[in-house]
Amino acid sequence: MKRASQSRTLGLVILMMLGGFFVTFGQMISQTDRGLELSMDLQDIEITKVVNGNRYLFDGWNQNANITLLSGEVQVIRNVNIDGYTKQLHYIVYDGFETQTKMILPNNVDYFTINGKKYFIVYFNNDSWIVEEVKVGYYKTFLTEIIPASSNPMVNRPNDKYAFRTIYVVSTDNFVGYERVSRRKFNKLLNQ
């Protein structure tokens, strides 16, 4: 009797773990008539508590991106925004019933433009980053950080909030490829 109860409990735990696995990793890349689809669905599992502010670079989703692939093909994606928390390019699709947020996969993207500005996806600081090209070899990007809530009533921050920080990057000739610099050094190098 006790053994049957234990095996039932173990089976239930394994079933719950598998369910969580399929929800988390159930993102598929599909084959379309134009080849492999560039994007994948995003799951809302990253941030579960209330955070004030906006984690995206642009206030709204009304901008378009012209994405140039490594093959030279250009695709236009509508309703895009750059997520500073995950450092990814997202876009919204509305199918008539629900709105879905998707992510552009960086594997075959050479660069993209939004509002006349050119962006690259580079590997920097042990992660892939979206950087805006200011001039060839000179880039700026932003990082969205979460400032934690405070229980101190004098601080007046009952919830976490997003904060933007601009990061300046220059390309280097060494193995690393990109180097983070201060704003002062960036402007000095840019004006040489």
Tab-separated table of N, CA and C in Angstrom, residues 10-76:
chain	number	residue	atom	x	y	z
A	10	LEU	N	5.729	9.611	-7.103
A	10	LEU	CA	6.887	9.760	-7.987
A	10	LEU	C	6.429	9.979	-9.430
A	11	GLY	N	5.427	9.224	-9.862
A	11	GLY	CA	4.901	9.397	-11.217
A	11	GLY	C	4.323	10.779	-11.424
A	12	LEU	N	3.620	11.297	-10.413
A	12	LEU	CA	3.038	12.632	-10.500
A	12	LEU	C	4.125	13.707	-10.577
A	13	VAL	N	5.190	13.544	-9.793
A	13	VAL	CA	6.304	14.500	-9.819
A	13	VAL	C	6.980	14.485	-11.175
A	14	ILE	N	7.206	13.299	-11.738
A	14	ILE	CA	7.839	13.203	-13.054
A	14	ILE	C	6.940	13.824	-14.122
A	15	LEU	N	5.657	13.577	-14.034
A	15	LEU	CA	4.709	14.164	-14.983
A	15	LEU	C	4.712	15.687	-14.904
A	16	MET	N	4.760	16.253	-13.694
A	16	MET	CA	4.810	17.716	-13.532
A	16	MET	C	6.104	18.277	-14.084
A	17	MET	N	7.222	17.575	-13.875
A	17	MET	CA	8.504	18.044	-14.401
A	17	MET	C	8.500	18.027	-15.921
A	18	LEU	N	7.953	16.966	-16.520
A	18	LEU	CA	7.869	16.906	-17.977
A	18	LEU	C	6.973	18.006	-18.533
A	19	GLY	N	5.865	18.272	-17.843
A	19	GLY	CA	4.973	19.352	-18.271
A	19	GLY	C	5.682	20.693	-18.250
A	20	GLY	N	6.443	20.960	-17.204
A	20	GLY	CA	7.211	22.201	-17.117
A	20	GLY	C	8.271	22.275	-18.194
A	21	PHE	N	8.904	21.137	-18.502
A	21	PHE	CA	9.916	21.094	-19.553
A	21	PHE	C	9.303	21.443	-20.900
A	22	PHE	N	8.135	20.853	-21.214
A	22	PHE	CA	7.515	21.115	-22.508
A	22	PHE	C	6.989	22.538	-22.619
A	23	VAL	N	6.547	23.138	-21.529
A	23	VAL	CA	6.098	24.525	-21.570
A	23	VAL	C	7.287	25.446	-21.799
A	24	THR	N	8.401	25.174	-21.111
A	24	THR	CA	9.578	26.030	-21.219
A	24	THR	C	10.270	25.892	-22.561
A	25	PHE	N	10.434	24.662	-23.030
A	25	PHE	CA	11.215	24.434	-24.230
A	25	PHE	C	10.354	24.068	-25.435
A	26	GLY	N	9.094	24.406	-25.394
A	26	GLY	CA	8.188	24.063	-26.475
A	26	GLY	C	8.200	25.070	-27.599
A	27	GLN	N	9.307	25.717	-27.814
A	27	GLN	CA	9.398	26.722	-28.853
A	27	GLN	C	9.956	26.055	-30.110
A	28	MET	N	9.256	26.196	-31.211
A	28	MET	CA	9.626	25.498	-32.433
A	28	MET	C	10.001	26.506	-33.510
A	29	ILE	N	10.951	26.121	-34.349
A	29	ILE	CA	11.275	26.883	-35.542
A	29	ILE	C	10.624	26.134	-36.693
A	30	SER	N	9.805	26.820	-37.455
A	30	SER	CA	9.026	26.124	-38.470
A	30	SER	C	9.569	26.376	-39.864
A	31	GLN	N	9.316	25.430	-40.743
A	31	GLN	CA	9.683	25.534	-42.149
A	31	GLN	C	8.521	26.193	-42.883
A	32	THR	N	8.806	27.274	-43.596
A	32	THR	CA	7.767	27.955	-44.375
A	32	THR	C	8.123	27.858	-45.851
A	33	ASP	N	7.272	28.416	-46.698
A	33	ASP	CA	7.555	28.384	-48.131
A	33	ASP	C	8.762	29.234	-48.499
A	34	ARG	N	9.183	30.140	-47.605
A	34	ARG	CA	10.362	30.977	-47.852
A	34	ARG	C	11.603	30.419	-47.174
A	35	GLY	N	11.546	29.214	-46.641
A	35	GLY	CA	12.684	28.642	-45.930
A	35	GLY	C	12.393	28.606	-44.441
A	36	LEU	N	13.435	28.495	-43.650
A	36	LEU	CA	13.269	28.451	-42.206
A	36	LEU	C	12.774	29.789	-41.687
A	37	GLU	N	11.821	29.752	-40.773
A	37	GLU	CA	11.307	30.985	-40.192
A	37	GLU	C	12.360	31.596	-39.288
A	38	LEU	N	12.449	32.911	-39.319
A	38	LEU	CA	13.475	33.630	-38.571
A	38	LEU	C	13.246	33.656	-37.077
A	39	SER	N	12.061	33.357	-36.621
A	39	SER	CA	11.736	33.680	-35.245
A	39	SER	C	11.218	32.487	-34.477
A	40	MET	N	11.049	32.714	-33.191
A	40	MET	CA	10.441	31.713	-32.332
A	40	MET	C	9.551	32.426	-31.330
A	41	ASP	N	8.551	31.713	-30.822
A	41	ASP	CA	7.650	32.291	-29.829
A	41	ASP	C	8.384	32.486	-28.515
A	42	LEU	N	8.021	33.520	-27.799
A	42	LEU	CA	8.593	33.764	-26.487
A	42	LEU	C	7.600	33.345	-25.427
A	43	GLN	N	8.084	32.773	-24.375
A	43	GLN	CA	7.255	32.397	-23.248
A	43	GLN	C	7.405	33.463	-22.181
A	44	ASP	N	6.349	33.815	-21.514
A	44	ASP	CA	6.402	34.816	-20.457
A	44	ASP	C	6.793	34.175	-19.138
A	45	ILE	N	8.009	33.609	-19.075
A	45	ILE	CA	8.456	32.974	-17.853
A	45	ILE	C	9.678	33.670	-17.274
A	46	GLU	N	10.211	34.674	-17.990
A	46	GLU	CA	11.443	35.296	-17.541
A	46	GLU	C	11.231	36.136	-16.288
A	47	ILE	N	10.226	37.000	-16.296
A	47	ILE	CA	9.988	37.912	-15.182
A	47	ILE	C	8.562	37.693	-14.700
A	48	THR	N	8.416	37.327	-13.443
A	48	THR	CA	7.092	36.990	-12.953
A	48	THR	C	6.543	38.016	-11.978
A	49	LYS	N	7.359	38.941	-11.488
A	49	LYS	CA	6.837	39.921	-10.540
A	49	LYS	C	6.628	41.264	-11.220
A	50	VAL	N	5.970	42.174	-10.532
A	50	VAL	CA	5.649	43.486	-11.094
A	50	VAL	C	6.924	44.319	-11.188
A	51	VAL	N	7.177	44.841	-12.382
A	51	VAL	CA	8.319	45.721	-12.604
A	51	VAL	C	7.793	46.949	-13.333
A	52	ASN	N	8.013	48.127	-12.776
A	52	ASN	CA	7.543	49.370	-13.385
A	52	ASN	C	8.501	49.795	-14.492
A	53	GLY	N	7.949	50.477	-15.470
A	53	GLY	CA	8.774	51.010	-16.541
A	53	GLY	C	8.714	50.153	-17.790
A	54	ASN	N	9.643	50.393	-18.701
A	54	ASN	CA	9.678	49.741	-19.994
A	54	ASN	C	11.050	49.127	-20.196
A	55	ARG	N	11.088	47.870	-20.569
A	55	ARG	CA	12.356	47.196	-20.793
A	55	ARG	C	12.830	47.335	-22.230
A	56	TYR	N	12.005	47.947	-23.081
A	56	TYR	CA	12.311	48.057	-24.504
A	56	TYR	C	12.901	49.430	-24.841
A	57	LEU	N	13.683	49.467	-25.919
A	57	LEU	CA	14.338	50.698	-26.354
A	57	LEU	C	13.324	51.746	-26.805
A	58	PHE	N	12.335	51.330	-27.582
A	58	PHE	CA	11.340	52.264	-28.092
A	58	PHE	C	10.082	52.198	-27.222
A	59	ASP	N	9.387	53.316	-27.127
A	59	ASP	CA	8.177	53.359	-26.297
A	59	ASP	C	7.055	52.509	-26.866
A	60	GLY	N	6.923	52.477	-28.185
A	60	GLY	CA	5.846	51.716	-28.812
A	60	GLY	C	6.391	50.653	-29.747
A	61	TRP	N	5.465	49.968	-30.424
A	61	TRP	CA	5.811	48.875	-31.330
A	61	TRP	C	5.499	49.240	-32.774
A	62	ASN	N	5.484	50.521	-33.131
A	62	ASN	CA	5.050	50.920	-34.458
A	62	ASN	C	6.196	51.085	-35.447
A	63	GLN	N	7.392	50.638	-35.137
A	63	GLN	CA	8.504	50.745	-36.076
A	63	GLN	C	8.725	49.416	-36.810
A	64	ASN	N	9.300	49.512	-38.011
A	64	ASN	CA	9.596	48.344	-38.846
A	64	ASN	C	11.098	48.136	-38.894
A	65	ALA	N	11.502	46.886	-39.119
A	65	ALA	CA	12.925	46.562	-39.253
A	65	ALA	C	13.163	45.947	-40.624
A	66	ASN	N	14.165	46.452	-41.335
A	66	ASN	CA	14.631	45.839	-42.572
A	66	ASN	C	15.809	44.959	-42.194
A	67	ILE	N	15.608	43.653	-42.238
A	67	ILE	CA	16.618	42.703	-41.787
A	67	ILE	C	17.358	42.164	-42.994
A	68	THR	N	18.682	42.370	-43.020
A	68	THR	CA	19.534	41.841	-44.077
A	68	THR	C	20.160	40.557	-43.582
A	69	LEU	N	19.875	39.459	-44.273
A	69	LEU	CA	20.402	38.153	-43.890
A	69	LEU	C	21.804	37.975	-44.450
A	70	LEU	N	22.529	36.989	-43.947
A	70	LEU	CA	23.877	36.709	-44.428
A	70	LEU	C	23.865	36.337	-45.911
A	71	SER	N	22.751	35.810	-46.390
A	71	SER	CA	22.622	35.452	-47.808
A	71	SER	C	22.417	36.676	-48.694
A	72	GLY	N	22.183	37.852	-48.096
A	72	GLY	CA	21.935	39.067	-48.855
A	72	GLY	C	20.459	39.389	-49.010
A	73	GLU	N	19.595	38.447	-48.678
A	73	GLU	CA	18.156	38.667	-48.760
A	73	GLU	C	17.726	39.659	-47.684
A	74	VAL	N	16.771	40.518	-48.030
A	74	VAL	CA	16.255	41.508	-47.084
A	74	VAL	C	14.799	41.175	-46.779
A	75	GLN	N	14.467	41.142	-45.483
A	75	GLN	CA	13.098	40.898	-45.061
A	75	GLN	C	12.635	42.074	-44.208
A	76	VAL	N	11.383	42.470	-44.390
A	76	VAL	CA	10.808	43.557	-43.604
A	76	VAL	C	9.925	42.933	-42.526
